[in-house]
Every structure is written in structure tokens, then in C-alpha cells.
PDB file of C-alpha atoms in Angstrom:
ATOM      1  CA  MET A 449     -25.768 -15.200  -4.402  1.00 57.00           C
ATOM      2  CA  SER A 450     -27.573 -12.740  -2.117  1.00 68.00           C
ATOM      3  CA  GLY A 451     -27.265  -9.002  -2.454  1.00 79.00           C
ATOM      4  CA  PHE A 452     -24.981  -8.759   0.587  1.00 83.00           C
ATOM      5  CA  SER A 453     -22.776 -11.610  -0.609  1.00 84.00           C
ATOM      6  CA  THR A 454     -22.513  -9.971  -4.017  1.00 88.00           C
ATOM      7  CA  LEU A 455     -21.535  -6.625  -2.505  1.00 91.00           C
ATOM      8  CA  VAL A 456     -18.817  -7.967  -0.217  1.00 93.00           C
ATOM      9  CA  THR A 457     -17.491 -10.234  -2.981  1.00 92.00           C
ATOM     10  CA  VAL A 458     -17.200  -7.300  -5.378  1.00 94.00           C
ATOM     11  CA  VAL A 459     -15.387  -5.174  -2.797  1.00 95.00           C
ATOM     12  CA  ALA A 460     -13.085  -8.029  -1.774  1.00 95.00           C
ATOM     13  CA  LEU A 461     -12.176  -8.809  -5.370  1.00 95.00           C
ATOM     14  CA  GLY A 462     -11.601  -5.111  -5.981  1.00 96.00           C
ATOM     15  CA  GLY A 463      -9.193  -5.172  -3.051  1.00 96.00           C
ATOM     16  CA  ALA A 464      -7.364  -8.149  -4.535  1.00 96.00           C
ATOM     17  CA  LEU A 465      -7.023  -6.392  -7.888  1.00 96.00           C
ATOM     18  CA  LEU A 466      -5.751  -3.236  -6.207  1.00 96.00           C
ATOM     19  CA  LEU A 467      -3.238  -5.254  -4.190  1.00 96.00           C
ATOM     20  CA  LEU A 468      -2.006  -6.804  -7.432  1.00 96.00           C
ATOM     21  CA  VAL A 469      -1.516  -3.386  -9.022  1.00 94.00           C
ATOM     22  CA  ALA A 470       0.282  -2.095  -5.928  1.00 93.00           C
ATOM     23  CA  GLY A 471       2.541  -5.142  -5.821  1.00 94.00           C
ATOM     24  CA  VAL A 472       3.495  -4.836  -9.484  1.00 94.00           C
ATOM     25  CA  GLY A 473       4.361  -1.183  -8.912  1.00 91.00           C
ATOM     26  CA  HIS A 474       6.528  -2.046  -5.914  1.00 91.00           C
ATOM     27  CA  VAL A 475       8.325  -4.797  -7.824  1.00 92.00           C
ATOM     28  CA  ALA A 476       8.992  -2.384 -10.685  1.00 89.00           C
ATOM     29  CA  ARG A 477      10.292   0.389  -8.412  1.00 86.00           C
ATOM     30  CA  PRO A 478      12.202  -1.242  -5.546  1.00 86.00           C
ATOM     31  CA  GLN A 479      14.356   1.827  -4.956  1.00 85.00           C
ATOM     32  CA  ARG A 480      11.285   3.937  -4.215  1.00 87.00           C
ATOM     33  CA  VAL A 481      10.074   1.315  -1.750  1.00 87.00           C
ATOM     34  CA  ARG A 482      13.396   1.342   0.085  1.00 87.00           C
ATOM     35  CA  SER A 483      13.476   5.140   0.142  1.00 88.00           C
ATOM     36  CA  LEU A 484       9.973   5.350   1.557  1.00 89.00           C
ATOM     37  CA  LEU A 485      10.668   2.738   4.228  1.00 88.00           C
ATOM     38  CA  ALA A 486      13.780   4.646   5.252  1.00 89.00           C
ATOM     39  CA  ARG A 487      11.793   7.892   5.385  1.00 89.00           C
ATOM     40  CA  GLN A 488       9.042   6.267   7.453  1.00 87.00           C
ATOM     41  CA  ALA A 489      11.600   4.879   9.918  1.00 85.00           C
ATOM     42  CA  LEU A 490       9.099   2.587  11.617  1.00 87.00           C
ATOM     43  CA  LEU A 491      11.021  -0.649  11.060  1.00 86.00           C
ATOM     44  CA  PRO A 492      14.554  -1.642  12.123  1.00 87.00           C
ATOM     45  CA  SER A 493      17.091  -1.286   9.328  1.00 85.00           C
ATOM     46  CA  VAL A 494      17.503  -5.049   8.843  1.00 83.00           C
ATOM     47  CA  VAL A 495      13.742  -5.511   8.606  1.00 85.00           C
ATOM     48  CA  ARG A 496      13.507  -2.591   6.165  1.00 83.00           C
ATOM     49  CA  ILE A 497      16.036  -4.228   3.861  1.00 84.00           C
ATOM     50  CA  TRP A 498      14.055  -7.462   3.628  1.00 85.00           C
ATOM     51  CA  THR A 499      10.726  -5.668   3.504  1.00 85.00           C
ATOM     52  CA  GLY A 500      11.962  -3.551   0.621  1.00 83.00           C
ATOM     53  CA  ARG A 501      12.977  -6.686  -1.240  1.00 83.00           C
ATOM     54  CA  LEU A 502       9.910  -8.785  -0.507  1.00 90.00           C
ATOM     55  CA  LEU A 503       6.999  -6.358  -0.192  1.00 91.00           C
ATOM     56  CA  GLY A 504       6.062  -6.200  -3.860  1.00 92.00           C
ATOM     57  CA  ALA A 505       6.531  -9.929  -4.431  1.00 94.00           C
ATOM     58  CA  THR A 506       4.427 -10.696  -1.347  1.00 94.00           C
ATOM     59  CA  GLU A 507       1.615  -8.420  -2.476  1.00 95.00           C
ATOM     60  CA  VAL A 508       1.617  -9.922  -5.954  1.00 96.00           C
ATOM     61  CA  GLY A 509       1.748 -13.431  -4.485  1.00 95.00           C
ATOM     62  CA  VAL A 510      -1.199 -12.861  -2.159  1.00 96.00           C
ATOM     63  CA  ALA A 511      -3.270 -11.262  -4.924  1.00 96.00           C
ATOM     64  CA  VAL A 512      -2.494 -14.051  -7.403  1.00 96.00           C
ATOM     65  CA  VAL A 513      -3.354 -16.731  -4.841  1.00 95.00           C
ATOM     66  CA  VAL A 514      -6.644 -15.036  -3.967  1.00 94.00           C
ATOM     67  CA  LEU A 515      -7.687 -14.438  -7.566  1.00 94.00           C
ATOM     68  CA  GLY A 516      -6.487 -17.874  -8.653  1.00 93.00           C
ATOM     69  CA  VAL A 517      -8.416 -19.632  -5.918  1.00 92.00           C
ATOM     70  CA  VAL A 518     -11.594 -17.680  -6.638  1.00 90.00           C
ATOM     71  CA  LEU A 519     -11.306 -18.406 -10.372  1.00 89.00           C
ATOM     72  CA  LEU A 520     -10.019 -21.981 -10.397  1.00 89.00           C
ATOM     73  CA  VAL A 521     -10.954 -23.540  -7.054  1.00 87.00           C
ATOM     74  CA  PRO A 522     -14.012 -21.593  -5.873  1.00 84.00           C
ATOM     75  CA  GLN A 523     -14.720 -24.147  -3.153  1.00 84.00           C
ATOM     76  CA  LEU A 524     -11.618 -22.803  -1.378  1.00 87.00           C
ATOM     77  CA  SER A 525     -12.636 -19.166  -1.703  1.00 90.00           C
ATOM     78  CA  THR A 526     -12.947 -18.923   2.069  1.00 92.00           C
ATOM     79  CA  VAL A 527      -9.197 -19.476   2.427  1.00 93.00           C
ATOM     80  CA  GLY A 528      -8.382 -16.944  -0.280  1.00 93.00           C
ATOM     81  CA  TYR A 529     -10.577 -14.225   1.188  1.00 95.00           C
ATOM     82  CA  ALA A 530      -9.203 -14.893   4.674  1.00 95.00           C
ATOM     83  CA  LEU A 531      -5.661 -14.428   3.359  1.00 96.00           C
ATOM     84  CA  LEU A 532      -6.713 -11.160   1.737  1.00 96.00           C
ATOM     85  CA  ALA A 533      -8.289  -9.991   5.002  1.00 97.00           C
ATOM     86  CA  VAL A 534      -5.040 -10.604   6.882  1.00 97.00           C
ATOM     87  CA  ALA A 535      -3.025  -8.714   4.266  1.00 96.00           C
ATOM     88  CA  TYR A 536      -5.262  -5.647   4.414  1.00 97.00           C
ATOM     89  CA  ALA A 537      -5.477  -5.744   8.210  1.00 97.00           C
ATOM     90  CA  VAL A 538      -1.673  -5.588   8.353  1.00 95.00           C
ATOM     91  CA  LEU A 539      -1.621  -2.728   5.844  1.00 94.00           C
ATOM     92  CA  ALA A 540      -4.290  -0.840   7.794  1.00 95.00           C
ATOM     93  CA  GLY A 541      -2.374  -1.237  11.036  1.00 95.00           C
ATOM     94  CA  TYR A 542       0.880  -0.061   9.483  1.00 94.00           C
ATOM     95  CA  ALA A 543      -0.791   2.919   7.820  1.00 92.00           C
ATOM     96  CA  GLU A 544      -2.426   3.970  11.088  1.00 95.00           C
ATOM     97  CA  VAL A 545       0.850   3.783  13.014  1.00 94.00           C
ATOM     98  CA  LEU A 546       2.545   5.733  10.223  1.00 92.00           C
ATOM     99  CA  ARG A 547      -0.183   8.368  10.232  1.00 91.00           C
ATOM    100  CA  ARG A 548       0.205   8.923  13.965  1.00 92.00           C
ATOM    101  CA  ARG A 549       3.964   8.637  14.383  1.00 91.00           C
ATOM    102  CA  ARG A 550       5.237  10.084  11.101  1.00 89.00           C
ATOM    103  CA  PRO A 551       2.648  12.642   9.965  1.00 87.00           C
ATOM    104  CA  GLY A 552       3.334  14.032   6.540  1.00 83.00           C
ATOM    105  CA  THR A 553       4.964  10.855   5.252  1.00 86.00           C
ATOM    106  CA  PRO A 554       3.404   8.923   2.335  1.00 86.00           C
ATOM    107  CA  CYS A 555       2.656   5.239   2.817  1.00 85.00           C
ATOM    108  CA  GLY A 556       3.780   4.361  -0.713  1.00 83.00           C
ATOM    109  CA  CYS A 557       0.784   2.053  -1.106  1.00 83.00           C
ATOM    110  CA  LEU A 558       0.258   3.028  -4.730  1.00 77.00           C
ATOM    111  CA  ALA A 559       1.662   5.633  -7.086  1.00 61.00           C
ATOM    112  CA  GLY A 560       0.283   8.557  -5.097  1.00 59.00           C
ATOM    113  CA  GLY A 561       2.716  10.694  -3.175  1.00 64.00           C
ATOM    114  CA  ARG A 562       0.409  12.350  -0.677  1.00 71.00           C
ATOM    115  CA  SER A 563       1.009  12.041   3.032  1.00 77.00           C
ATOM    116  CA  THR A 564      -0.736   9.150   4.733  1.00 83.00           C
ATOM    117  CA  GLY A 565      -4.159  10.268   5.891  1.00 86.00           C
ATOM    118  CA  LEU A 566      -7.203   8.669   7.437  1.00 90.00           C
ATOM    119  CA  PRO A 567      -8.715   7.790   4.010  1.00 90.00           C
ATOM    120  CA  VAL A 568      -5.797   5.431   3.362  1.00 91.00           C
ATOM    121  CA  VAL A 569      -6.447   3.635   6.659  1.00 93.00           C
ATOM    122  CA  ILE A 570     -10.184   3.490   6.007  1.00 94.00           C
ATOM    123  CA  ARG A 571      -9.604   2.053   2.530  1.00 94.00           C
ATOM    124  CA  ALA A 572      -7.535  -0.800   3.925  1.00 95.00           C
ATOM    125  CA  LEU A 573     -10.078  -1.452   6.684  1.00 96.00           C
ATOM    126  CA  ILE A 574     -12.945  -1.550   4.173  1.00 96.00           C
ATOM    127  CA  PHE A 575     -11.138  -4.114   2.030  1.00 96.00           C
ATOM    128  CA  ALA A 576     -10.215  -6.151   5.111  1.00 97.00           C
ATOM    129  CA  ALA A 577     -13.802  -6.148   6.384  1.00 96.00           C
ATOM    130  CA  ALA A 578     -15.169  -7.013   2.937  1.00 95.00           C
ATOM    131  CA  ALA A 579     -12.727  -9.921   2.668  1.00 96.00           C
ATOM    132  CA  VAL A 580     -13.828 -11.246   6.075  1.00 96.00           C
ATOM    133  CA  ALA A 581     -17.481 -10.981   5.054  1.00 94.00           C
ATOM    134  CA  ALA A 582     -16.779 -12.606   1.677  1.00 92.00           C
ATOM    135  CA  ALA A 583     -14.955 -15.455   3.415  1.00 93.00           C
ATOM    136  CA  ALA A 584     -17.929 -15.987   5.711  1.00 92.00           C
ATOM    137  CA  ALA A 585     -20.359 -15.888   2.789  1.00 88.00           C
ATOM    138  CA  ALA A 586     -18.268 -18.361   0.785  1.00 86.00           C
ATOM    139  CA  ALA A 587     -18.054 -20.690   3.788  1.00 87.00           C
ATOM    140  CA  ALA A 588     -21.811 -20.538   4.318  1.00 85.00           C
ATOM    141  CA  THR A 589     -22.447 -21.281   0.649  1.00 78.00           C
ATOM    142  CA  ALA A 590     -20.034 -24.208   0.668  1.00 69.00           C
ATOM    143  CA  VAL A 591     -21.691 -25.673   3.767  1.00 73.00           C
ATOM    144  CA  ALA A 592     -25.122 -25.202   2.227  1.00 65.00           C
ATOM    145  CA  GLY A 593     -23.989 -27.020  -0.896  1.00 56.00           C
ATOM    146  CA  SER A 594     -22.497 -29.892   1.103  1.00 52.00           C
ATOM    147  CA  VAL A 595     -25.834 -30.603   2.759  1.00 48.00           C
ATOM    148  CA  GLY A 596     -27.771 -30.353  -0.488  1.00 49.00           C
ATOM    149  CA  THR A 597     -29.513 -27.026   0.052  1.00 46.00           C
ATOM    150  CA  ALA A 598     -27.691 -25.300  -2.829  1.00 43.00           C
ATOM    151  CA  ALA A 599     -27.938 -27.112  -6.135  1.00 43.00           C
ATOM    152  CA  VAL A 600     -25.138 -25.203  -7.795  1.00 43.00           C
ATOM    153  CA  ALA A 601     -22.881 -24.189  -4.954  1.00 42.00           C
ATOM    154  CA  GLY A 602     -19.843 -23.856  -7.203  1.00 41.00           C
ATOM    155  CA  ALA A 603     -21.650 -21.516  -9.586  1.00 40.00           C
ATOM    156  CA  VAL A 604     -22.837 -19.429  -6.644  1.00 48.00           C
ATOM    157  CA  ILE A 605     -19.318 -19.031  -5.293  1.00 56.00           C
ATOM    158  CA  ARG A 606     -17.578 -18.329  -8.620  1.00 68.00           C
ATOM    159  CA  PRO A 607     -17.982 -14.653  -9.642  1.00 75.00           C
ATOM    160  CA  GLY A 608     -19.335 -13.916 -13.103  1.00 79.00           C
ATOM    161  CA  LEU A 609     -18.206 -11.321 -15.627  1.00 84.00           C
ATOM    162  CA  GLU A 610     -20.439  -8.622 -14.159  1.00 86.00           C
ATOM    163  CA  LEU A 611     -18.885  -9.063 -10.736  1.00 87.00           C
ATOM    164  CA  TRP A 612     -15.361  -8.862 -12.158  1.00 89.00           C
ATOM    165  CA  LEU A 613     -16.211  -5.632 -13.966  1.00 93.00           C
ATOM    166  CA  ALA A 614     -17.700  -4.212 -10.784  1.00 93.00           C
ATOM    167  CA  ALA A 615     -14.598  -5.325  -8.897  1.00 93.00           C
ATOM    168  CA  ALA A 616     -12.375  -3.497 -11.394  1.00 95.00           C
ATOM    169  CA  VAL A 617     -14.408  -0.314 -10.878  1.00 95.00           C
ATOM    170  CA  THR A 618     -14.106  -0.791  -7.109  1.00 93.00           C
ATOM    171  CA  ALA A 619     -10.335  -1.168  -7.415  1.00 94.00           C
ATOM    172  CA  ALA A 620     -10.116   2.036  -9.446  1.00 93.00           C
ATOM    173  CA  ALA A 621     -12.208   3.871  -6.856  1.00 92.00           C
ATOM    174  CA  GLY A 622     -10.027   2.482  -4.102  1.00 90.00           C
ATOM    175  CA  TRP A 623      -6.994   3.896  -5.870  1.00 89.00           C
ATOM    176  CA  LEU A 624      -8.405   7.347  -6.676  1.00 88.00           C
ATOM    177  CA  VAL A 625     -10.727   8.300  -3.822  1.00 84.00           C
ATOM    178  CA  PRO A 626      -8.118   8.531  -1.013  1.00 80.00           C
ATOM    179  CA  GLU A 627      -5.948  10.681  -3.284  1.00 76.00           C
ATOM    180  CA  LEU A 628      -8.837  12.981  -4.158  1.00 77.00           C
ATOM    181  CA  VAL A 629     -10.075  13.492  -0.605  1.00 74.00           C
ATOM    182  CA  SER A 630      -6.662  13.602   1.066  1.00 61.00           C
ATOM    183  CA  GLY A 631      -5.583  16.958   2.367  1.00 53.00           C
ATOM    184  CA  GLY A 632      -1.975  15.909   2.777  1.00 48.00           C
ATOM    185  CA  ALA A 633       0.888  17.591   0.977  1.00 46.00           C
ATOM    186  CA  VAL A 634       2.432  15.921  -2.024  1.00 47.00           C
ATOM    187  CA  ALA A 635       5.824  14.434  -1.232  1.00 48.00           C
ATOM    188  CA  ASP A 636       8.764  14.346  -3.594  1.00 44.00           C
ATOM    189  CA  SER A 637      10.149  11.125  -5.095  1.00 43.00           C
ATOM    190  CA  SER A 638      12.159  10.396  -1.951  1.00 44.00           C
ATOM    191  CA  GLY A 639       9.032  10.434   0.148  1.00 44.00           C
ATOM    192  CA  THR A 640       9.788  13.787   1.785  1.00 47.00           C
ATOM    193  CA  PRO A 641       6.839  16.192   1.842  1.00 46.00           C
ATOM    194  CA  PRO A 642       7.516  19.797   0.940  1.00 45.00           C
ATOM    195  CA  PRO A 643       7.881  22.227   3.862  1.00 46.00           C
ATOM    196  CA  ARG A 644       4.782  23.984   5.045  1.00 45.00           C
ATOM    197  CA  PRO A 645       4.468  27.722   4.401  1.00 44.00           C
ATOM    198  CA  GLY A 646       6.580  29.596   6.898  1.00 47.00           C
ATOM    199  CA  SER A 647       8.641  26.541   7.793  1.00 44.00           C
ATOM    200  CA  THR A 648      12.436  26.732   7.901  1.00 42.00           C
ATOM    201  CA  VAL A 649      12.903  23.013   7.222  1.00 42.00           C
ATOM    202  CA  GLY A 650      15.354  22.455   4.403  1.00 41.00           C
ATOM    203  CA  THR A 651      16.227  26.127   4.048  1.00 37.00           C
ATOM    204  CA  GLY A 652      19.368  26.082   6.164  1.00 38.00           C
ATOM    205  CA  ILE A 653      17.819  28.573   8.591  1.00 36.00           C
ATOM    206  CA  ASP A 654      17.963  27.444  12.229  1.00 29.00           C
TER     207      ASP A 654
END
């Protein structure tokens, strides 16, 4: 596996692990998901209801499929990474619309409560791009193996322990970095950010 293929694979797997963590958190706290979707007010109410019910399960499902394919059926890694790329592209698009239309509102991606900022969008785009590149690298390796130019194509595609450890570190960085560099205000548990200094919002003063 080349240096570039290793890098994009590590980042893509880190994205899959982070998506799994996010999905588990959303499954465990469905009320918070529904509250945040209501606060964001980007989706129609009917869509919000189903999104609130299915978001966490969908994230967990995508992550499990991706990780399962990479671990158990590495020859199909291209499909898994492509699915991951679509998931993160959708998340990036939603976060960008939220950032522009509802400034000050958290995306609820993970446990952080800061308002959605550009780092959140960039994180999703990085994972989406890495997944696309990993899919392309896996496809190229599979083709090379099919024509006999890679003696151990399966071993090349299947990540080793070092790559999984690096992916875990990448997932942790993906979780923490946007929170650390974000300048947004911390929202309360309902997803409502505190008023800015000098603001009369929530004080009863017109």
C-alpha cells in the first residue's frame, strides 16, 4: 500500500469510527436529536420526526457496513468507502446550510454543544474526500490484483493493526479539533445558544 493510499485509508477509517460513535450517541439520546432538529428548523416537521428516529440508526448502520466490509470482505472496500463518502457529503452539506441559515445553532454531530462553525463543515469534507480517495485506491488495487500485478491484493486492501490505531487517533482528532478551534458559543441542552453580551433575547425586554 502506497503512502497516499495509507493516508487516505487511515483518514477514511477514522471517519467511519467517528460516525459510529456519533450514531451510538444519537441512538442513546433521541430526545436531544429531536430538540436540535426542531431548533435548527431546516427540515419540515414530518421529515424531522423520521430523521430524529432514524438518524442514529442510519449512522451506526453505515459505519458498521463500512467497517465490516473493510474487515471481512476487503475486495468490496470500494463500495464501503463510497457509501462513507456519500454519508459525509450529506453531513457536510447540511452543516454548511445550517451554518449559513441558522448561525449560532449546534449541529449535534457529536457531544459538543458549540454552534456550527466552518471547522465542522471542513471536518465532514475531509472525511468525504478521504473516503472517495480510499475508494479509488481500493478499486485500483483490486484491478491490479485481478490482472496479476499485485500478488497479495487482499492483504494490500485489508488494513493492519497499525492502520486501525492510526484511524482511532484520527477519529479522536476529528472529534476534538473542531471543538477546540470553534469560536461559537456553547448552547444549552436544548440546542439554544446563550444570548450574546448586551442582547435582550430571553430577558423579556423588547
